[in-house]
Amino acid sequence: MPLHEIIATPDVSEPALLVGLEGWIDAGYAAAGAMAHLKASLDSTLVATFDTEELVDHRSRRPVMHLVDGVNTGLTWPVIELRHGRDLDGRDVLLLAGAEPDIRWRAFIADVLDLAAGFGTRIVVPLGAYPAPVPHTRAGRIATTATSKELALRVGTVQGNLDVPAGLHGALEEACSARGLPAVGVWAQVPHYVSAMQYPGASAELIDAVSVAAGLRLDSSALHDAGRALRGRLDELVAANDEHAQMVAALEAHYDAEEGARPATLLPSGEQLATEIERWLRNRD
């Protein structure tokens, strides 16, 4: 039995499938922000829904109850949806978004890839973000995971051999490889001291990376504007405290050393800066 229900069957030609599932690493809510922006900016329409009763443990991912003066007016349940839109040049895009399944990963992935094959999907691009020792004052960097070296190098890559816990995105890429379907995961690096907040600059960087990886033309300007506004507020906070300024300067030195600009310095802890920034932003309009 399929795990999805078809709502509409759009006329598509070789779409790119972009994947952003909540529940795995998404520092700064970068992938969630990117998918929400794409859902709206591509004027997307619903194609299919997935049976979350079969895929989600509601004790770990509980529905939200809406109360008005003590009256239960309804619940919002976790959903997983496939949507369709078109980029600025009319190229077809499929968006898979919602809750990362808690169970039945292999069955879910097979279901998704069967749907993708039915639409003639040409490439799969999962989105994510992770906290990294990088400063907010430098350009963001993208890491990739892919089904081939050529794809990994198309946007950016991670050097060396790594064994890390995998989310469903990793299992999806492995299944794509087995089917001969190109897949490249794009991962934004988010300054670790702001990783618990919305960080729209990283969402913009993900969309720009998707554009390169999948050969699309996507508008990220609104997210870039929001990212610049947030950077201004962070600059203001950091400039007001010498210790914070020294922390960020050390992160800048490390970043520049990795780029070959100047010698590296030791990295400080970002915990104090993170606490101050989160408290400061909560008190802002």
PDB file of C-alpha atoms in Angstrom:
ATOM      1  CA  MET A   1       0.000   0.000   0.000  1.00  0.00           C
ATOM      2  CA  PRO A   2       1.384   3.442  -0.878  1.00  0.00           C
ATOM      3  CA  LEU A   3       2.031   5.858   1.969  1.00  0.00           C
ATOM      4  CA  HIS A   4       0.803   8.842  -0.040  1.00  0.00           C
ATOM      5  CA  GLU A   5      -2.410  10.185  -1.502  1.00  0.00           C
ATOM      6  CA  ILE A   6      -2.329  12.015  -4.823  1.00  0.00           C
ATOM      7  CA  ILE A   7      -4.176  15.328  -4.678  1.00  0.00           C
ATOM      8  CA  ALA A   8      -3.305  16.688  -8.122  1.00  0.00           C
ATOM      9  CA  THR A   9      -1.240  15.577 -11.111  1.00  0.00           C
ATOM     10  CA  PRO A  10       0.496  18.624 -12.595  1.00  0.00           C
ATOM     11  CA  ASP A  11       1.994  18.597 -16.069  1.00  0.00           C
ATOM     12  CA  VAL A  12       5.722  18.645 -15.323  1.00  0.00           C
ATOM     13  CA  SER A  13       8.922  18.154 -17.273  1.00  0.00           C
ATOM     14  CA  GLU A  14      12.084  16.848 -15.610  1.00  0.00           C
ATOM     15  CA  PRO A  15      11.557  18.554 -12.256  1.00  0.00           C
ATOM     16  CA  ALA A  16      14.115  18.997  -9.506  1.00  0.00           C
ATOM     17  CA  LEU A  17      12.967  17.564  -6.162  1.00  0.00           C
ATOM     18  CA  LEU A  18      13.964  19.772  -3.197  1.00  0.00           C
ATOM     19  CA  VAL A  19      13.675  18.158   0.232  1.00  0.00           C
ATOM     20  CA  GLY A  20      13.454  19.867   3.616  1.00  0.00           C
ATOM     21  CA  LEU A  21      12.175  17.641   6.428  1.00  0.00           C
ATOM     22  CA  GLU A  22      12.011  18.933   9.995  1.00  0.00           C
ATOM     23  CA  GLY A  23      13.524  16.909  12.790  1.00  0.00           C
ATOM     24  CA  TRP A  24      17.182  16.526  11.843  1.00  0.00           C
ATOM     25  CA  ILE A  25      19.938  19.127  12.059  1.00  0.00           C
ATOM     26  CA  ASP A  26      18.657  22.522  10.936  1.00  0.00           C
ATOM     27  CA  ALA A  27      20.736  25.189  12.671  1.00  0.00           C
ATOM     28  CA  GLY A  28      19.217  28.642  12.477  1.00  0.00           C
ATOM     29  CA  TYR A  29      16.101  27.038  10.966  1.00  0.00           C
ATOM     30  CA  ALA A  30      17.873  27.646   7.674  1.00  0.00           C
ATOM     31  CA  ALA A  31      16.333  24.770   5.709  1.00  0.00           C
ATOM     32  CA  ALA A  32      12.866  25.388   7.164  1.00  0.00           C
ATOM     33  CA  GLY A  33      13.151  29.067   6.249  1.00  0.00           C
ATOM     34  CA  ALA A  34      14.338  28.243   2.735  1.00  0.00           C
ATOM     35  CA  MET A  35      11.505  25.769   2.129  1.00  0.00           C
ATOM     36  CA  ALA A  36       8.882  28.185   3.480  1.00  0.00           C
ATOM     37  CA  HIS A  37      10.237  30.908   1.190  1.00  0.00           C
ATOM     38  CA  LEU A  38      10.181  28.588  -1.828  1.00  0.00           C
ATOM     39  CA  LYS A  39       6.688  27.354  -1.040  1.00  0.00           C
ATOM     40  CA  ALA A  40       5.435  30.957  -1.167  1.00  0.00           C
ATOM     41  CA  SER A  41       7.653  32.434  -3.884  1.00  0.00           C
ATOM     42  CA  LEU A  42       7.067  29.581  -6.346  1.00  0.00           C
ATOM     43  CA  ASP A  43       3.296  29.897  -5.849  1.00  0.00           C
ATOM     44  CA  SER A  44       3.291  26.183  -5.125  1.00  0.00           C
ATOM     45  CA  THR A  45       0.278  23.880  -5.256  1.00  0.00           C
ATOM     46  CA  LEU A  46      -0.334  20.656  -3.354  1.00  0.00           C
ATOM     47  CA  VAL A  47       0.450  17.442  -5.250  1.00  0.00           C
ATOM     48  CA  ALA A  48       0.391  14.710  -2.585  1.00  0.00           C
ATOM     49  CA  THR A  49       0.131  14.145   1.149  1.00  0.00           C
ATOM     50  CA  PHE A  50       1.733  11.374   3.173  1.00  0.00           C
ATOM     51  CA  ASP A  51       0.101   9.291   5.889  1.00  0.00           C
ATOM     52  CA  THR A  52       1.691  10.605   9.075  1.00  0.00           C
ATOM     53  CA  GLU A  53      -0.295   8.065  11.108  1.00  0.00           C
ATOM     54  CA  GLU A  54       2.036   5.477   9.571  1.00  0.00           C
ATOM     55  CA  LEU A  55       5.192   7.565   9.713  1.00  0.00           C
ATOM     56  CA  VAL A  56       5.193   9.851  12.765  1.00  0.00           C
ATOM     57  CA  ASP A  57       5.312   8.993  16.475  1.00  0.00           C
ATOM     58  CA  HIS A  58       2.947  11.592  17.892  1.00  0.00           C
ATOM     59  CA  ARG A  59       4.403  11.166  21.376  1.00  0.00           C
ATOM     60  CA  SER A  60       7.732  12.511  20.138  1.00  0.00           C
ATOM     61  CA  ARG A  61       6.259  14.991  17.658  1.00  0.00           C
ATOM     62  CA  ARG A  62       3.026  16.046  19.309  1.00  0.00           C
ATOM     63  CA  PRO A  63       0.231  17.979  17.586  1.00  0.00           C
ATOM     64  CA  VAL A  64      -0.351  21.568  18.659  1.00  0.00           C
ATOM     65  CA  MET A  65      -3.615  22.214  20.536  1.00  0.00           C
ATOM     66  CA  HIS A  66      -5.212  25.620  20.003  1.00  0.00           C
ATOM     67  CA  LEU A  67      -6.925  27.091  23.073  1.00  0.00           C
ATOM     68  CA  VAL A  68      -9.133  30.182  23.115  1.00  0.00           C
ATOM     69  CA  ASP A  69     -10.264  31.208  26.620  1.00  0.00           C
ATOM     70  CA  GLY A  70      -9.903  27.608  27.734  1.00  0.00           C
ATOM     71  CA  VAL A  71     -11.799  26.159  24.761  1.00  0.00           C
ATOM     72  CA  ASN A  72     -10.048  23.568  22.611  1.00  0.00           C
ATOM     73  CA  THR A  73     -10.642  24.927  19.100  1.00  0.00           C
ATOM     74  CA  GLY A  74      -8.673  22.209  17.296  1.00  0.00           C
ATOM     75  CA  LEU A  75      -5.289  20.611  16.757  1.00  0.00           C
ATOM     76  CA  THR A  76      -2.627  21.109  14.113  1.00  0.00           C
ATOM     77  CA  TRP A  77      -1.106  17.732  13.266  1.00  0.00           C
ATOM     78  CA  PRO A  78       2.315  17.100  11.731  1.00  0.00           C
ATOM     79  CA  VAL A  79       2.102  16.838   7.963  1.00  0.00           C
ATOM     80  CA  ILE A  80       4.341  15.739   5.088  1.00  0.00           C
ATOM     81  CA  GLU A  81       3.480  17.230   1.706  1.00  0.00           C
ATOM     82  CA  LEU A  82       4.719  17.198  -1.862  1.00  0.00           C
ATOM     83  CA  ARG A  83       4.121  20.475  -3.701  1.00  0.00           C
ATOM     84  CA  HIS A  84       4.786  21.741  -7.223  1.00  0.00           C
ATOM     85  CA  GLY A  85       5.957  25.130  -8.460  1.00  0.00           C
ATOM     86  CA  ARG A  86       8.072  26.725 -11.172  1.00  0.00           C
ATOM     87  CA  ASP A  87      11.228  28.821 -10.971  1.00  0.00           C
ATOM     88  CA  LEU A  88      11.703  32.238 -12.588  1.00  0.00           C
ATOM     89  CA  ASP A  89      12.401  30.591 -15.960  1.00  0.00           C
ATOM     90  CA  GLY A  90       9.438  28.223 -15.776  1.00  0.00           C
ATOM     91  CA  ARG A  91      11.412  25.121 -14.809  1.00  0.00           C
ATOM     92  CA  ASP A  92       9.449  22.635 -12.731  1.00  0.00           C
ATOM     93  CA  VAL A  93      10.257  22.201  -9.046  1.00  0.00           C
ATOM     94  CA  LEU A  94       8.865  19.687  -6.547  1.00  0.00           C
ATOM     95  CA  LEU A  95       9.031  20.523  -2.836  1.00  0.00           C
ATOM     96  CA  LEU A  96       8.935  17.749  -0.227  1.00  0.00           C
ATOM     97  CA  ALA A  97       8.470  19.312   3.199  1.00  0.00           C
ATOM     98  CA  GLY A  98       7.112  18.523   6.645  1.00  0.00           C
ATOM     99  CA  ALA A  99       8.055  16.243   9.513  1.00  0.00           C
ATOM    100  CA  GLU A 100      10.949  13.823   9.161  1.00  0.00           C
ATOM    101  CA  PRO A 101       9.356  10.370   9.641  1.00  0.00           C
ATOM    102  CA  ASP A 102      10.100   8.647  12.930  1.00  0.00           C
ATOM    103  CA  ILE A 103       9.608   5.147  11.496  1.00  0.00           C
ATOM    104  CA  ARG A 104       9.444   3.238   8.192  1.00  0.00           C
ATOM    105  CA  TRP A 105      12.239   5.227   6.572  1.00  0.00           C
ATOM    106  CA  ARG A 106      12.903   2.696   3.808  1.00  0.00           C
ATOM    107  CA  ALA A 107       9.225   2.428   2.903  1.00  0.00           C
ATOM    108  CA  PHE A 108       8.834   6.213   2.914  1.00  0.00           C
ATOM    109  CA  ILE A 109      11.928   6.731   0.758  1.00  0.00           C
ATOM    110  CA  ALA A 110      10.783   4.100  -1.720  1.00  0.00           C
ATOM    111  CA  ASP A 111       7.407   5.817  -1.888  1.00  0.00           C
ATOM    112  CA  VAL A 112       8.994   9.229  -2.460  1.00  0.00           C
ATOM    113  CA  LEU A 113      11.313   7.930  -5.164  1.00  0.00           C
ATOM    114  CA  ASP A 114       8.498   6.081  -6.911  1.00  0.00           C
ATOM    115  CA  LEU A 115       6.598   9.375  -7.009  1.00  0.00           C
ATOM    116  CA  ALA A 116       9.710  11.183  -8.200  1.00  0.00           C
ATOM    117  CA  ALA A 117      10.235   8.652 -10.979  1.00  0.00           C
ATOM    118  CA  GLY A 118       6.630   9.034 -12.065  1.00  0.00           C
ATOM    119  CA  PHE A 119       7.214  12.755 -12.553  1.00  0.00           C
ATOM    120  CA  GLY A 120      10.505  12.219 -14.392  1.00  0.00           C
ATOM    121  CA  THR A 121      12.603  13.849 -11.666  1.00  0.00           C
ATOM    122  CA  ARG A 122      16.144  14.653 -12.838  1.00  0.00           C
ATOM    123  CA  ILE A 123      17.844  15.486  -9.514  1.00  0.00           C
ATOM    124  CA  VAL A 124      17.124  15.383  -5.776  1.00  0.00           C
ATOM    125  CA  VAL A 125      18.442  18.156  -3.519  1.00  0.00           C
ATOM    126  CA  PRO A 126      17.992  17.805   0.272  1.00  0.00           C
ATOM    127  CA  LEU A 127      18.563  20.933   2.405  1.00  0.00           C
ATOM    128  CA  GLY A 128      20.023  21.223   5.910  1.00  0.00           C
ATOM    129  CA  ALA A 129      22.208  23.361   8.171  1.00  0.00           C
ATOM    130  CA  TYR A 130      24.587  22.760  11.058  1.00  0.00           C
ATOM    131  CA  PRO A 131      26.256  24.937  13.705  1.00  0.00           C
ATOM    132  CA  ALA A 132      29.887  25.745  12.956  1.00  0.00           C
ATOM    133  CA  PRO A 133      32.692  27.904  14.421  1.00  0.00           C
ATOM    134  CA  VAL A 134      32.175  30.678  11.865  1.00  0.00           C
ATOM    135  CA  PRO A 135      31.464  34.381  12.466  1.00  0.00           C
ATOM    136  CA  HIS A 136      28.323  36.185  11.342  1.00  0.00           C
ATOM    137  CA  THR A 137      30.571  38.856   9.774  1.00  0.00           C
ATOM    138  CA  ARG A 138      31.847  36.576   7.000  1.00  0.00           C
ATOM    139  CA  ALA A 139      30.175  35.054   3.943  1.00  0.00           C
ATOM    140  CA  GLY A 140      28.382  31.800   4.673  1.00  0.00           C
ATOM    141  CA  ARG A 141      29.796  28.528   3.423  1.00  0.00           C
ATOM    142  CA  ILE A 142      28.028  25.504   1.975  1.00  0.00           C
ATOM    143  CA  ALA A 143      29.014  21.891   2.555  1.00  0.00           C
ATOM    144  CA  THR A 144      27.673  19.092   0.383  1.00  0.00           C
ATOM    145  CA  THR A 145      26.883  15.408   0.481  1.00  0.00           C
ATOM    146  CA  ALA A 146      26.226  13.788  -2.866  1.00  0.00           C
ATOM    147  CA  THR A 147      25.939  10.638  -4.938  1.00  0.00           C
ATOM    148  CA  SER A 148      29.090  11.488  -6.914  1.00  0.00           C
ATOM    149  CA  LYS A 149      32.269  13.535  -6.535  1.00  0.00           C
ATOM    150  CA  GLU A 150      31.295  15.722  -9.481  1.00  0.00           C
ATOM    151  CA  LEU A 151      28.013  16.666  -7.816  1.00  0.00           C
ATOM    152  CA  ALA A 152      29.709  17.256  -4.455  1.00  0.00           C
ATOM    153  CA  LEU A 153      32.111  19.712  -6.090  1.00  0.00           C
ATOM    154  CA  ARG A 154      29.396  21.556  -7.991  1.00  0.00           C
ATOM    155  CA  VAL A 155      28.539  23.721  -4.969  1.00  0.00           C
ATOM    156  CA  GLY A 156      31.076  22.925  -2.237  1.00  0.00           C
ATOM    157  CA  THR A 157      32.348  19.906  -0.384  1.00  0.00           C
ATOM    158  CA  VAL A 158      33.633  18.511   2.920  1.00  0.00           C
ATOM    159  CA  GLN A 159      37.199  17.218   2.788  1.00  0.00           C
ATOM    160  CA  GLY A 160      38.356  14.066   4.554  1.00  0.00           C
ATOM    161  CA  ASN A 161      36.636  10.933   5.832  1.00  0.00           C
ATOM    162  CA  LEU A 162      33.771  11.395   8.278  1.00  0.00           C
ATOM    163  CA  ASP A 163      31.420   9.034  10.091  1.00  0.00           C
ATOM    164  CA  VAL A 164      28.425  10.989  11.386  1.00  0.00           C
ATOM    165  CA  PRO A 165      24.853  10.169  12.467  1.00  0.00           C
ATOM    166  CA  ALA A 166      22.530  10.255   9.470  1.00  0.00           C
ATOM    167  CA  GLY A 167      19.137  11.828   9.031  1.00  0.00           C
ATOM    168  CA  LEU A 168      16.597  10.686   6.496  1.00  0.00           C
ATOM    169  CA  HIS A 169      18.317  12.967   3.955  1.00  0.00           C
ATOM    170  CA  GLY A 170      21.374  10.704   4.007  1.00  0.00           C
ATOM    171  CA  ALA A 171      19.291   7.569   3.559  1.00  0.00           C
ATOM    172  CA  LEU A 172      17.456   9.268   0.695  1.00  0.00           C
ATOM    173  CA  GLU A 173      20.734  10.087  -1.055  1.00  0.00           C
ATOM    174  CA  GLU A 174      21.883   6.468  -0.694  1.00  0.00           C
ATOM    175  CA  ALA A 175      18.614   5.228  -2.213  1.00  0.00           C
ATOM    176  CA  CYS A 176      18.940   7.741  -5.057  1.00  0.00           C
ATOM    177  CA  SER A 177      22.414   6.389  -5.804  1.00  0.00           C
ATOM    178  CA  ALA A 178      21.046   2.834  -5.946  1.00  0.00           C
ATOM    179  CA  ARG A 179      18.472   3.965  -8.510  1.00  0.00           C
ATOM    180  CA  GLY A 180      20.917   5.962 -10.571  1.00  0.00           C
ATOM    181  CA  LEU A 181      19.201   9.242  -9.681  1.00  0.00           C
ATOM    182  CA  PRO A 182      21.604  12.156  -9.026  1.00  0.00           C
ATOM    183  CA  ALA A 183      21.310  13.683  -5.553  1.00  0.00           C
ATOM    184  CA  VAL A 184      23.262  16.428  -3.824  1.00  0.00           C
ATOM    185  CA  GLY A 185      22.573  17.589  -0.276  1.00  0.00           C
ATOM    186  CA  VAL A 186      23.378  21.229   0.492  1.00  0.00           C
ATOM    187  CA  TRP A 187      24.253  22.195   4.065  1.00  0.00           C
ATOM    188  CA  ALA A 188      24.646  25.740   5.334  1.00  0.00           C
ATOM    189  CA  GLN A 189      27.136  26.525   8.087  1.00  0.00           C
ATOM    190  CA  VAL A 190      25.499  28.700  10.755  1.00  0.00           C
ATOM    191  CA  PRO A 191      27.465  30.567  13.457  1.00  0.00           C
ATOM    192  CA  HIS A 192      27.129  28.319  16.477  1.00  0.00           C
ATOM    193  CA  TYR A 193      26.234  31.217  18.773  1.00  0.00           C
ATOM    194  CA  VAL A 194      23.061  32.011  16.801  1.00  0.00           C
ATOM    195  CA  SER A 195      22.130  28.469  15.776  1.00  0.00           C
ATOM    196  CA  ALA A 196      19.041  28.380  18.018  1.00  0.00           C
ATOM    197  CA  MET A 197      17.488  31.433  16.305  1.00  0.00           C
ATOM    198  CA  GLN A 198      16.088  32.156  12.874  1.00  0.00           C
ATOM    199  CA  TYR A 199      19.085  32.944  10.674  1.00  0.00           C
ATOM    200  CA  PRO A 200      17.709  34.038   7.285  1.00  0.00           C
ATOM    201  CA  GLY A 201      21.122  34.625   5.735  1.00  0.00           C
ATOM    202  CA  ALA A 202      21.747  30.865   5.802  1.00  0.00           C
ATOM    203  CA  SER A 203      18.327  30.238   4.220  1.00  0.00           C
ATOM    204  CA  ALA A 204      19.333  32.581   1.391  1.00  0.00           C
ATOM    205  CA  GLU A 205      22.648  30.764   0.975  1.00  0.00           C
ATOM    206  CA  LEU A 206      20.841  27.421   0.741  1.00  0.00           C
ATOM    207  CA  ILE A 207      18.548  28.716  -1.990  1.00  0.00           C
ATOM    208  CA  ASP A 208      21.537  30.095  -3.901  1.00  0.00           C
ATOM    209  CA  ALA A 209      23.266  26.713  -3.568  1.00  0.00           C
ATOM    210  CA  VAL A 210      20.142  24.902  -4.773  1.00  0.00           C
ATOM    211  CA  SER A 211      20.068  27.177  -7.820  1.00  0.00           C
ATOM    212  CA  VAL A 212      23.594  26.077  -8.742  1.00  0.00           C
ATOM    213  CA  ALA A 213      23.157  22.404  -7.855  1.00  0.00           C
ATOM    214  CA  ALA A 214      19.858  21.957  -9.692  1.00  0.00           C
ATOM    215  CA  GLY A 215      20.243  24.481 -12.500  1.00  0.00           C
ATOM    216  CA  LEU A 216      17.352  26.651 -11.323  1.00  0.00           C
ATOM    217  CA  ARG A 217      16.782  30.404 -11.069  1.00  0.00           C
ATOM    218  CA  LEU A 218      15.353  31.136  -7.632  1.00  0.00           C
ATOM    219  CA  ASP A 219      14.848  34.513  -5.967  1.00  0.00           C
ATOM    220  CA  SER A 220      16.537  34.746  -2.553  1.00  0.00           C
ATOM    221  CA  SER A 221      16.650  38.553  -2.329  1.00  0.00           C
ATOM    222  CA  ALA A 222      14.118  38.895   0.511  1.00  0.00           C
ATOM    223  CA  LEU A 223      16.076  36.436   2.639  1.00  0.00           C
ATOM    224  CA  HIS A 224      19.352  38.210   1.874  1.00  0.00           C
ATOM    225  CA  ASP A 225      17.744  41.493   2.976  1.00  0.00           C
ATOM    226  CA  ALA A 226      16.574  39.887   6.218  1.00  0.00           C
ATOM    227  CA  GLY A 227      20.039  38.426   6.746  1.00  0.00           C
ATOM    228  CA  ARG A 228      21.696  41.832   6.351  1.00  0.00           C
ATOM    229  CA  ALA A 229      19.247  43.368   8.817  1.00  0.00           C
ATOM    230  CA  LEU A 230      20.020  40.676  11.384  1.00  0.00           C
ATOM    231  CA  ARG A 231      23.756  41.124  10.865  1.00  0.00           C
ATOM    232  CA  GLY A 232      23.362  44.832  11.644  1.00  0.00           C
ATOM    233  CA  ARG A 233      21.651  44.027  14.937  1.00  0.00           C
ATOM    234  CA  LEU A 234      24.321  41.458  15.819  1.00  0.00           C
ATOM    235  CA  ASP A 235      27.088  43.947  14.957  1.00  0.00           C
ATOM    236  CA  GLU A 236      25.458  46.443  17.301  1.00  0.00           C
ATOM    237  CA  LEU A 237      25.392  43.970  20.156  1.00  0.00           C
ATOM    238  CA  VAL A 238      28.944  42.744  19.641  1.00  0.00           C
ATOM    239  CA  ALA A 239      30.361  46.290  19.394  1.00  0.00           C
ATOM    240  CA  ALA A 240      28.870  47.129  22.771  1.00  0.00           C
ATOM    241  CA  ASN A 241      30.908  44.487  24.619  1.00  0.00           C
ATOM    242  CA  ASP A 242      34.694  44.147  24.361  1.00  0.00           C
ATOM    243  CA  GLU A 243      34.666  40.484  25.371  1.00  0.00           C
ATOM    244  CA  HIS A 244      32.107  39.626  22.714  1.00  0.00           C
ATOM    245  CA  ALA A 245      34.061  41.597  20.142  1.00  0.00           C
ATOM    246  CA  GLN A 246      37.186  39.609  21.001  1.00  0.00           C
ATOM    247  CA  MET A 247      35.270  36.337  20.613  1.00  0.00           C
ATOM    248  CA  VAL A 248      34.002  37.295  17.179  1.00  0.00           C
ATOM    249  CA  ALA A 249      37.463  38.553  16.179  1.00  0.00           C
ATOM    250  CA  ALA A 250      38.918  35.164  17.084  1.00  0.00           C
ATOM    251  CA  LEU A 251      36.289  33.420  14.977  1.00  0.00           C
ATOM    252  CA  GLU A 252      37.098  35.774  12.107  1.00  0.00           C
ATOM    253  CA  ALA A 253      40.799  34.972  12.415  1.00  0.00           C
ATOM    254  CA  HIS A 254      40.086  31.242  12.304  1.00  0.00           C
ATOM    255  CA  TYR A 255      37.779  31.661   9.311  1.00  0.00           C
ATOM    256  CA  ASP A 256      40.344  33.790   7.476  1.00  0.00           C
ATOM    257  CA  ALA A 257      43.083  31.264   8.231  1.00  0.00           C
ATOM    258  CA  GLU A 258      40.988  28.520   6.632  1.00  0.00           C
ATOM    259  CA  GLU A 259      40.606  30.774   3.606  1.00  0.00           C
ATOM    260  CA  GLY A 260      44.378  31.314   3.572  1.00  0.00           C
ATOM    261  CA  ALA A 261      44.168  34.956   4.656  1.00  0.00           C
ATOM    262  CA  ARG A 262      46.194  35.009   7.860  1.00  0.00           C
ATOM    263  CA  PRO A 263      47.409  32.754  10.720  1.00  0.00           C
ATOM    264  CA  ALA A 264      44.830  30.990  12.842  1.00  0.00           C
ATOM    265  CA  THR A 265      44.132  31.735  16.490  1.00  0.00           C
ATOM    266  CA  LEU A 266      42.582  29.572  19.140  1.00  0.00           C
ATOM    267  CA  LEU A 267      38.781  29.390  19.080  1.00  0.00           C
ATOM    268  CA  PRO A 268      36.957  30.640  22.190  1.00  0.00           C
ATOM    269  CA  SER A 269      33.689  29.260  23.533  1.00  0.00           C
ATOM    270  CA  GLY A 270      30.611  30.926  22.076  1.00  0.00           C
ATOM    271  CA  GLU A 271      28.298  30.081  24.973  1.00  0.00           C
ATOM    272  CA  GLN A 272      28.381  33.487  26.654  1.00  0.00           C
ATOM    273  CA  LEU A 273      27.923  35.306  23.368  1.00  0.00           C
ATOM    274  CA  ALA A 274      25.033  32.991  22.427  1.00  0.00           C
ATOM    275  CA  THR A 275      23.283  33.664  25.737  1.00  0.00           C
ATOM    276  CA  GLU A 276      23.653  37.435  25.383  1.00  0.00           C
ATOM    277  CA  ILE A 277      22.496  37.504  21.772  1.00  0.00           C
ATOM    278  CA  GLU A 278      19.443  35.321  22.418  1.00  0.00           C
ATOM    279  CA  ARG A 279      18.416  37.460  25.416  1.00  0.00           C
ATOM    280  CA  TRP A 280      18.992  40.660  23.452  1.00  0.00           C
ATOM    281  CA  LEU A 281      16.963  39.534  20.444  1.00  0.00           C
ATOM    282  CA  ARG A 282      14.066  38.392  22.635  1.00  0.00           C
ATOM    283  CA  ASN A 283      13.822  41.937  23.972  1.00  0.00           C
ATOM    284  CA  ARG A 284      13.831  43.525  20.515  1.00  0.00           C
ATOM    285  CA  ASP A 285      10.724  44.312  18.451  1.00  0.00           C
TER     286      ASP A 285
END
